[in-house]
């Protein structure tokens, strides 16, 4: 596990995710080289408020992804409510209103699979708490490309289904408590 | 080779076949979402490989309709993003009312959800009889569905909710009848609507429009294609005419930005400026 091998991080969280993401993002270092792309399932239509919530907890800027926006290291991009977030070569962000995947939009599978196509083995996927199985197929895509998979310890997760589904389908390189995830990302992408 | 890389090659060949055999050009589309849709099409028609899709596209005459129907992803809602329809009702309709004739182009109309929404707003504002809505899409399947104006009953609650939040003055159920598991929109809403096939990739301008509504179509386009479509919209609008884009779409990165003024930060509704019309 060499530091500097990874160029980007994608993260998925659903119910219980806001608190979980605040902990993980809060632990990230300002020197993080990699961009962080995030899907958080939410019923709210206000992605802006969600960004502010995360930004308040974190030293790295957190913004809502816009179509065509260049993705740069050290920034976190949140999928806007109601839109899938995808990654295009560049890397640039793209949005879509295609059908829901796993009953959700944005879907982590959509983000993870498109990111795996762009970053291949240099991608880290993180699946956190949630009550569905979104992110599992995406994690499989990442790990089949030899990227790194990190899953929140199901026993610690507010909702264990999502981490468990990822572990069942794709396995993981690390199964960790929230408090340990940020520090590991700093180490891998510092 | 990773399966996904093999898919990229197959999709490239599929795209070429679609172009050479049927004249549909998807080269300017954003690749990641296009790929997802081709793979979804493959799953839907139970083709063992994408290459098999290409073969059917070349040899089976009727297959292209299904292909375009699936690639188009006509995902929509009535009064989607209610605040936009509220802005159309409150800020745009009063200006439209000053024109003797109101031409509206709804590009990328999917199954017609937005067409009927617009028709209802026009009716409730007393402008319908002066209006003509040109509803276009490049998918024949989508257009056929749009003409029917039939939607699943289980959507009615969400649509009604949107309608009220958009400032609807009555009840959405005034405008449809529910039968079995469906709702059917009132025939009278279609009286001043023309449905037509139009491809934003290859077809031309569309007359003298007072309002163009094209939402959640440009997000699927790459830079060049987006510029092309925006050029069509600009050149189809009368001076002072309105362009309504999707909530996540904007003219921010476009060379066309100077030709338009944005009405407000909240919605992507623009007004074409009074500068001389450019000829291409
Ligand atoms: C996601 S739907 C948007 C529906 C609706 N405007 C809304 O926002 O709810 C996109 C629509 O654009 C149409 N479309 C895609 N490419 C097109 C093209 N090149 N020319 C015309 N229509 C196109 C599709 O067939 C589909 O119906």
Coordinates of C-alpha atoms and ligand atoms in Angstrom, one line a residue:
Chain A
X1 CA 0.0 0.0 0.0
X2 CA 2.0 2.9 -1.3
X3 CA 1.0 6.5 -0.5
X4 CA 0.4 8.5 -3.6
X5 CA -1.0 5.6 -5.6
X6 CA -4.5 7.0 -5.4
X7 CA -5.9 10.0 -7.3
X8 CA -9.5 10.2 -6.3
X9 CA -12.0 9.2 -3.6
X10 CA -15.7 8.4 -4.0
X11 CA -18.0 8.1 -1.1
X12 CA -21.6 6.8 -0.5
X13 CA -23.9 7.3 2.4
X14 CA -27.6 7.0 3.0
X15 CA -29.6 7.1 6.2
X16 CA -27.3 8.2 9.1
X17 CA -24.9 9.5 6.5
X18 CA -24.9 13.1 7.3
X19 CA -23.4 12.5 10.7
X20 CA -21.0 9.9 9.3
X21 CA -19.8 12.1 6.5
X22 CA -19.2 15.0 8.9
X23 CA -16.9 12.8 10.8
X24 CA -15.0 11.4 7.8
X25 CA -14.8 14.8 6.0
X26 CA -13.9 16.5 9.3
X27 CA -10.8 14.3 9.6
X28 CA -9.5 15.1 6.1
X29 CA -6.3 17.1 5.8
X30 CA -6.1 20.4 3.9
X31 CA -3.2 18.9 2.0
X32 CA -5.3 16.1 0.5
X33 CA -4.3 15.9 -3.2
X34 CA -7.3 13.8 -4.3
X35 CA -10.8 15.1 -5.0
X36 CA -13.7 13.6 -3.0
X37 CA -17.0 12.9 -4.8
X38 CA -19.9 12.2 -2.6
X39 CA -23.4 10.7 -3.0
X40 CA -25.6 11.3 0.1
X41 CA -29.2 10.1 -0.4
X42 CA -31.5 12.8 0.9
X43 CA -35.2 13.6 0.7
X44 CA -34.3 17.3 0.8
X45 CA -34.1 19.3 -2.4
X46 CA -31.6 21.7 -0.9
X47 CA -28.2 20.4 -1.8
X48 CA -26.7 23.8 -0.9
X49 CA -27.7 23.5 2.7
X50 CA -26.2 20.0 2.8
X51 CA -22.9 21.4 1.4
X52 CA -22.8 24.1 4.1
X53 CA -23.3 21.5 6.7
X54 CA -20.4 19.4 5.5
X55 CA -18.2 22.4 4.8
X56 CA -18.7 23.6 8.3
X57 CA -17.3 20.3 9.6
X58 CA -14.3 20.2 7.2
X59 CA -11.2 22.1 6.2
X60 CA -11.6 21.2 2.5
X61 CA -14.2 23.1 0.4
X62 CA -17.5 21.2 -0.2
X63 CA -19.5 22.2 -3.2
X64 CA -22.5 20.9 -5.2
X65 CA -21.2 19.4 -8.5
X66 CA -22.2 21.3 -11.6
X67 CA -22.3 19.8 -15.1
X68 CA -19.0 20.0 -17.0
X69 CA -17.2 21.3 -14.0
X70 CA -13.5 20.3 -13.9
X71 CA -12.8 18.1 -10.8
X72 CA -9.8 19.3 -8.9
X73 CA -7.8 17.8 -6.0
X74 CA -8.5 18.9 -2.4
X75 CA -12.2 19.7 -3.1
X76 CA -15.3 17.7 -2.2
X77 CA -18.1 17.5 -4.7
X78 CA -21.6 16.6 -3.7
X79 CA -24.2 15.1 -6.1
X80 CA -27.1 17.5 -6.3
X81 CA -30.4 16.1 -5.0
X82 CA -32.4 14.4 -7.8
X83 CA -29.4 14.1 -10.2
X84 CA -27.0 11.3 -10.8
X85 CA -23.4 12.4 -10.6
X86 CA -21.0 10.9 -13.1
X87 CA -17.3 11.4 -13.9
X88 CA -16.1 12.0 -17.5
X89 CA -12.6 11.9 -18.8
X90 CA -10.8 15.2 -17.9
X91 CA -11.8 14.6 -15.2
X92 CA -15.0 16.5 -15.3
X93 CA -18.3 16.2 -13.6
X94 CA -21.5 15.3 -15.5
X95 CA -25.1 15.0 -14.3
X96 CA -28.1 13.0 -15.5
X97 CA -31.7 12.6 -14.6
X98 CA -31.8 9.0 -15.9
X99 CA -34.0 6.5 -14.1
X100 CA -33.3 5.8 -10.5
X101 CA -30.8 3.1 -9.7
X102 CA -31.4 1.0 -6.6
X103 CA -34.5 3.2 -6.1
X104 CA -32.4 6.3 -5.6
X105 CA -31.1 9.3 -7.6
X106 CA -28.3 10.2 -7.1
X107 CA -27.0 6.7 -6.9
X108 CA -23.6 5.7 -5.7
X109 CA -23.4 2.8 -8.2
X110 CA -23.6 5.3 -11.0
X111 CA -20.9 7.5 -9.5
X112 CA -18.6 4.7 -8.6
X113 CA -18.9 2.9 -11.9
X114 CA -18.2 6.0 -14.0
X115 CA -15.3 7.0 -11.6
X116 CA -13.8 3.5 -11.9
X117 CA -13.7 3.9 -15.7
X118 CA -11.8 7.2 -15.4
X119 CA -9.4 6.6 -12.4
X120 CA -9.2 2.8 -12.7
X121 CA -6.8 1.4 -10.0
X122 CA -6.1 4.9 -8.7
X123 CA -9.6 5.2 -7.1
X124 CA -10.7 4.7 -3.5
X125 CA -14.3 3.8 -2.8
X126 CA -15.9 4.3 0.6
X127 CA -19.3 2.9 1.6
X128 CA -20.8 4.2 4.8
X129 CA -24.1 3.7 6.7
X130 CA -27.4 3.2 4.8
X131 CA -30.5 1.2 4.7
X132 CA -30.3 0.0 1.1
X133 CA -27.8 -1.7 -1.2
X134 CA -26.7 1.2 -3.3
X135 CA -22.9 1.3 -3.7
X136 CA -22.4 -2.4 -3.7
X137 CA -22.2 -2.9 -7.4
X138 CA -20.1 0.3 -7.6
X139 CA -17.7 -1.1 -5.1
X140 CA -17.4 -4.2 -7.2
X141 CA -16.6 -2.1 -10.2
X142 CA -13.8 -0.3 -8.3
X143 CA -12.3 -3.4 -6.8
X144 CA -12.4 -5.3 -10.1
X145 CA -10.3 -2.4 -11.5
X146 CA -7.9 -3.0 -8.6
X147 CA -8.9 0.2 -6.8
X148 CA -9.2 0.3 -3.1
X149 CA -12.4 -0.5 -1.1
X150 CA -13.1 0.9 2.3
X151 CA -16.3 0.0 4.1
X152 CA -17.6 1.2 7.4
X153 CA -17.7 -1.4 10.1
X154 CA -21.4 -2.6 10.0
X155 CA -21.6 -2.9 13.8
X156 CA -20.8 0.7 14.1
X157 CA -23.0 2.0 11.3
X158 CA -26.3 3.6 12.2
X159 CA -27.8 1.5 9.4
X160 CA -25.8 -1.7 8.6
X161 CA -27.5 -2.7 5.3
X162 CA -25.4 -0.6 2.9
X163 CA -22.0 -1.6 4.3
X164 CA -23.1 -5.2 4.6
X165 CA -24.4 -5.3 1.0
X166 CA -21.0 -3.9 -0.3
X167 CA -19.1 -6.4 1.8
X168 CA -21.3 -9.3 0.5
X169 CA -21.0 -8.4 -3.1
X170 CA -17.6 -6.8 -3.4
X171 CA -15.6 -7.4 -0.2
X172 CA -13.3 -4.7 1.0
X173 CA -9.6 -3.9 1.6
X174 CA -10.4 -2.2 4.9
X175 CA -13.4 -2.5 7.2
X176 CA -13.1 0.5 9.6
X177 CA -14.7 2.6 12.2
X178 CA -15.6 6.1 11.0
X179 CA -12.9 7.7 13.1
X180 CA -10.2 5.7 11.2
X181 CA -11.4 6.4 7.7
X182 CA -10.3 10.0 7.4
X183 CA -6.8 9.4 8.7
X184 CA -6.3 6.5 6.3
X185 CA -7.5 8.6 3.4
X186 CA -5.0 11.4 4.4
X187 CA -2.2 8.8 4.5
X188 CA -3.1 7.4 1.1
X189 CA -3.8 10.6 -0.7
X190 CA -1.6 13.1 1.2
Chain B
X1 CA -8.9 -6.6 -20.8
X2 CA -11.4 -5.4 -18.3
X3 CA -15.1 -5.9 -19.3
X4 CA -15.7 -2.2 -19.0
X5 CA -12.9 -1.4 -21.5
X6 CA -14.3 -3.9 -23.9
X7 CA -17.7 -2.3 -23.5
X8 CA -16.1 1.0 -24.6
X9 CA -15.0 -0.5 -27.8
X10 CA -18.3 -2.2 -28.5
X11 CA -20.2 1.0 -27.7
X12 CA -18.0 2.9 -30.1
X13 CA -18.9 0.5 -32.9
X14 CA -22.5 0.6 -31.9
X15 CA -22.5 4.4 -32.1
X16 CA -21.0 4.3 -35.6
X17 CA -23.5 1.8 -36.8
X18 CA -26.3 4.0 -35.5
X19 CA -24.9 6.9 -37.4
X20 CA -24.0 5.2 -40.6
X21 CA -27.1 3.0 -40.8
X22 CA -29.7 5.3 -39.4
X23 CA -28.3 8.8 -39.3
X24 CA -28.5 9.3 -35.5
X25 CA -25.3 11.0 -34.3
X26 CA -24.5 10.4 -30.6
X27 CA -20.8 11.3 -30.9
X28 CA -21.4 14.7 -29.2
X29 CA -23.1 13.2 -26.1
X30 CA -21.5 13.0 -22.7
X31 CA -19.9 9.5 -22.9
X32 CA -20.4 8.3 -19.3
X33 CA -24.2 8.6 -19.3
X34 CA -24.4 7.4 -22.9
X35 CA -22.5 4.2 -21.9
X36 CA -24.9 3.6 -19.0
X37 CA -27.9 3.9 -21.3
X38 CA -26.5 1.5 -23.9
X39 CA -25.8 -1.1 -21.2
X40 CA -29.4 -0.5 -19.9
X41 CA -30.7 -1.1 -23.4
X42 CA -28.7 -4.2 -23.7
X43 CA -30.2 -5.5 -20.4
X44 CA -33.7 -4.4 -21.4
X45 CA -33.8 -6.3 -24.7
X46 CA -31.8 -9.2 -23.2
X47 CA -29.0 -9.0 -25.7
X48 CA -26.0 -11.1 -24.7
X49 CA -23.5 -8.4 -25.8
X50 CA -23.5 -4.8 -27.1
X51 CA -22.1 -6.2 -30.3
X52 CA -25.4 -8.1 -30.7
X53 CA -27.2 -4.8 -30.4
X54 CA -25.1 -3.5 -33.3
X55 CA -25.9 -6.4 -35.4
X56 CA -29.7 -6.1 -34.8
X57 CA -29.4 -2.4 -35.6
X58 CA -27.8 -3.1 -38.9
X59 CA -30.1 -5.9 -40.0
X60 CA -33.5 -5.5 -38.3
X61 CA -35.5 -2.6 -39.7
X62 CA -37.8 -1.8 -36.8
X63 CA -35.1 -2.1 -34.1
X64 CA -33.9 1.5 -34.3
X65 CA -37.2 2.8 -32.9
X66 CA -36.7 0.7 -29.8
X67 CA -33.1 1.8 -29.6
X68 CA -33.8 5.5 -29.7
X69 CA -36.8 5.0 -27.4
X70 CA -34.4 3.5 -24.8
X71 CA -31.5 5.8 -25.4
X72 CA -33.6 8.8 -25.0
X73 CA -34.6 8.1 -21.4
X74 CA -37.8 10.1 -21.3
X75 CA -37.8 10.5 -17.5
X76 CA -40.0 13.5 -16.5
X77 CA -42.8 14.7 -14.3
X78 CA -45.7 17.1 -14.5
X79 CA -44.6 20.5 -13.0
X80 CA -41.2 19.1 -12.3
X81 CA -39.3 21.7 -10.2
X82 CA -42.5 23.5 -9.2
X83 CA -40.6 26.8 -8.5
X84 CA -39.8 27.0 -12.2
X85 CA -43.4 26.6 -13.2
X86 CA -44.3 29.2 -10.6
X87 CA -41.8 31.6 -12.2
X88 CA -43.2 30.8 -15.7
X89 CA -46.7 31.6 -14.4
X90 CA -45.8 34.7 -12.4
X91 CA -43.0 36.3 -14.3
X92 CA -43.1 35.0 -17.9
X93 CA -46.8 34.7 -18.6
X94 CA -47.6 38.4 -18.0
X95 CA -45.0 39.3 -20.6
X96 CA -46.2 36.7 -23.1
X97 CA -49.7 38.3 -22.6
X98 CA -48.4 41.4 -24.4
X99 CA -47.8 39.5 -27.6
X100 CA -50.8 38.9 -30.0
X101 CA -49.6 35.4 -30.7
X102 CA -47.6 33.2 -28.4
X103 CA -45.4 30.5 -29.9
X104 CA -43.8 28.1 -27.5
X105 CA -41.2 25.4 -28.4
X106 CA -40.9 22.6 -25.9
X107 CA -37.7 20.8 -27.0
X108 CA -37.1 17.3 -25.6
X109 CA -40.7 16.8 -24.5
X110 CA -40.3 13.2 -23.3
X111 CA -43.8 11.7 -22.7
X112 CA -45.4 15.2 -22.7
X113 CA -45.4 15.8 -18.9
X114 CA -44.1 19.4 -19.4
X115 CA -46.3 20.0 -22.5
X116 CA -49.5 19.4 -20.5
X117 CA -48.1 21.3 -17.6
X118 CA -47.5 24.4 -19.8
X119 CA -50.9 24.0 -21.4
X120 CA -52.5 24.1 -18.0
X121 CA -50.6 27.2 -17.0
X122 CA -51.6 28.9 -20.3
X123 CA -55.3 27.9 -19.8
X124 CA -55.3 29.1 -16.2
X125 CA -53.7 32.4 -17.3
X126 CA -56.3 32.8 -20.1
X127 CA -53.6 32.8 -22.8
X128 CA -54.2 29.3 -24.3
X129 CA -56.3 30.4 -27.2
X130 CA -53.5 32.7 -28.4
X131 CA -50.8 30.1 -27.9
X132 CA -49.3 27.4 -30.0
X133 CA -47.0 24.8 -28.4
X134 CA -44.6 23.0 -30.7
X135 CA -43.6 19.9 -28.7
X136 CA -40.6 18.1 -30.2
X137 CA -38.4 15.2 -29.4
X138 CA -36.1 13.0 -31.5
X139 CA -37.7 9.8 -30.2
X140 CA -40.8 8.7 -32.1
X141 CA -41.8 6.4 -29.2
X142 CA -41.7 9.3 -26.8
X143 CA -43.7 11.5 -29.1
X144 CA -46.4 8.8 -29.5
X145 CA -46.7 8.6 -25.8
X146 CA -46.7 12.3 -25.4
X147 CA -49.7 12.6 -27.8
X148 CA -51.7 10.1 -25.6
X149 CA -51.2 12.1 -22.4
X150 CA -51.7 9.0 -20.3
X151 CA -49.7 8.6 -17.0
X152 CA -49.7 6.0 -14.2
X153 CA -52.2 6.7 -11.5
X154 CA -49.6 6.4 -8.8
X155 CA -47.9 9.5 -10.1
X156 CA -51.0 11.6 -9.7
X157 CA -50.3 12.5 -6.1
X158 CA -46.8 13.8 -6.8
X159 CA -48.0 15.7 -9.9
X160 CA -50.9 17.3 -7.9
X161 CA -48.4 18.3 -5.2
X162 CA -46.1 19.8 -7.8
X163 CA -49.0 21.6 -9.4
X164 CA -50.1 23.3 -6.2
X165 CA -46.5 24.3 -5.3
X166 CA -46.3 25.8 -8.8
X167 CA -49.1 28.1 -8.0
X168 CA -51.9 26.2 -9.7
X169 CA -55.2 27.9 -9.1
X170 CA -57.5 24.9 -9.1
X171 CA -56.9 21.3 -8.6
X172 CA -54.9 19.2 -11.0
X173 CA -57.7 16.6 -11.1
X174 CA -59.8 19.3 -13.0
X175 CA -57.5 18.5 -15.9
X176 CA -57.6 14.7 -16.0
X177 CA -59.8 11.7 -15.6
X178 CA -58.6 8.7 -13.7
X179 CA -59.5 5.3 -15.1
X180 CA -58.2 1.9 -14.0
X181 CA -54.5 2.5 -13.1
X182 CA -54.0 5.6 -15.2
X183 CA -54.8 9.2 -15.6
X184 CA -55.6 10.7 -18.9
X185 CA -55.1 14.4 -19.5
X186 CA -58.0 16.4 -21.0
X187 CA -58.1 16.3 -24.8
X188 CA -58.7 20.1 -24.9
X189 CA -55.2 20.7 -23.6
X190 CA -53.9 19.3 -26.8
X191 CA -55.9 21.5 -29.1
X192 CA -53.1 24.0 -29.7
X193 CA -50.2 21.5 -29.5
X194 CA -48.3 20.2 -32.5
X195 CA -46.1 17.2 -31.8
X196 CA -43.1 16.8 -34.2
X197 CA -39.9 15.0 -34.5
X198 CA -36.9 17.3 -34.2
X199 CA -33.3 16.3 -33.5
X200 CA -31.3 19.0 -31.8
X201 CA -28.1 17.4 -33.2
X202 CA -29.0 17.7 -36.8
X203 CA -32.2 19.7 -37.4
X204 CA -32.5 23.5 -37.8
X205 CA -34.2 26.5 -36.2
X206 CA -37.8 26.6 -35.4
X207 CA -39.6 29.8 -36.3
X208 CA -40.3 32.8 -34.3
X209 CA -40.7 31.7 -30.7
X210 CA -41.7 33.7 -27.7
X211 CA -40.8 31.0 -25.2
X212 CA -38.5 28.0 -25.5
X213 CA -38.5 25.3 -22.8
X214 CA -35.7 22.8 -23.0
X215 CA -35.0 21.2 -19.7
X216 CA -32.7 18.4 -18.8
X217 CA -31.6 17.7 -22.3
X218 CA -28.4 19.8 -22.5
X219 CA -26.9 18.0 -19.5
X220 CA -26.5 15.0 -21.7
X221 CA -24.6 16.9 -24.4
X222 CA -20.9 17.6 -24.6
X223 CA -19.7 21.2 -25.1
X224 CA -20.0 21.5 -28.9
X225 CA -23.4 19.9 -29.0
X226 CA -24.7 22.1 -26.2
X227 CA -23.4 25.2 -28.1
X228 CA -25.2 24.1 -31.2
X229 CA -28.5 23.6 -29.4
X230 CA -28.2 26.9 -27.6
X231 CA -27.5 28.6 -31.0
X232 CA -30.7 27.1 -32.4
X233 CA -32.6 28.4 -29.4
X234 CA -31.2 31.9 -29.7
X235 CA -31.9 32.0 -33.4
X236 CA -35.4 30.7 -32.9
X237 CA -36.4 33.3 -30.3
X238 CA -37.8 36.7 -31.0
X239 CA -36.1 39.6 -29.3
X240 CA -37.2 39.6 -25.7
X241 CA -38.3 36.0 -25.9
X242 CA -37.6 33.6 -23.0
X243 CA -35.4 30.5 -22.7
X244 CA -36.1 28.1 -19.8
X245 CA -33.4 25.5 -19.1
X246 CA -33.2 22.8 -16.5
X247 CA -32.2 23.7 -12.9
X248 CA -28.7 22.5 -13.3
X249 CA -28.2 23.9 -16.8
X250 CA -26.9 27.3 -17.5
X251 CA -25.4 29.6 -20.1
X252 CA -22.4 30.1 -17.7
X253 CA -19.8 28.4 -20.0
X254 CA -21.4 29.3 -23.3
X255 CA -20.4 31.9 -25.9
X256 CA -24.2 32.6 -26.1
X257 CA -24.2 34.1 -22.6
X258 CA -24.0 37.7 -23.8
X259 CA -27.1 37.3 -25.9
X260 CA -29.2 36.6 -22.8
X261 CA -30.1 38.0 -19.4
X262 CA -30.9 35.7 -16.5
X263 CA -34.2 36.6 -14.8
X264 CA -33.2 35.4 -11.3
X265 CA -30.6 33.3 -9.5
X266 CA -33.2 30.7 -8.5
X267 CA -34.3 29.5 -11.9
X268 CA -32.5 29.0 -15.2
X269 CA -34.9 31.3 -17.1
X270 CA -33.2 33.7 -19.5
X271 CA -34.5 36.5 -21.7
X272 CA -33.0 37.1 -25.1
X273 CA -31.4 40.5 -25.2
X274 CA -32.2 43.3 -27.7
X275 CA -28.9 43.1 -29.5
X276 CA -29.1 42.6 -33.3
X277 CA -29.7 39.0 -34.3
X278 CA -26.6 37.3 -35.5
X279 CA -26.8 35.4 -38.7
X280 CA -24.8 32.3 -39.0
Ligands
LIG1 C1 -34.5 13.6 -19.4 S1 -35.7 14.0 -20.6 C2 -36.2 15.6 -20.2 C3 -37.7 15.6 -20.1 C4 -38.3 17.0 -19.6 N1 -37.9 18.1 -20.5 C5 -37.9 17.2 -18.2 O1 -37.0 18.0 -17.9 O2 -38.6 16.6 -17.3 C6 -34.7 14.2 -22.0 C7 -35.4 14.2 -23.4 O3 -34.6 14.7 -24.4 C8 -34.8 14.0 -25.6 N2 -33.6 14.2 -26.4 C9 -32.3 13.7 -26.2 N3 -31.5 14.0 -27.2 C10 -32.2 14.7 -28.1 C11 -31.9 15.3 -29.3 N4 -30.7 15.2 -29.9 N5 -32.9 16.0 -30.0 C12 -34.2 16.1 -29.4 N6 -34.5 15.5 -28.2 C13 -33.6 14.8 -27.6 C14 -35.0 12.6 -25.1 O4 -35.7 11.8 -26.0 C15 -35.9 12.8 -23.8 O5 -37.2 12.8 -24.1

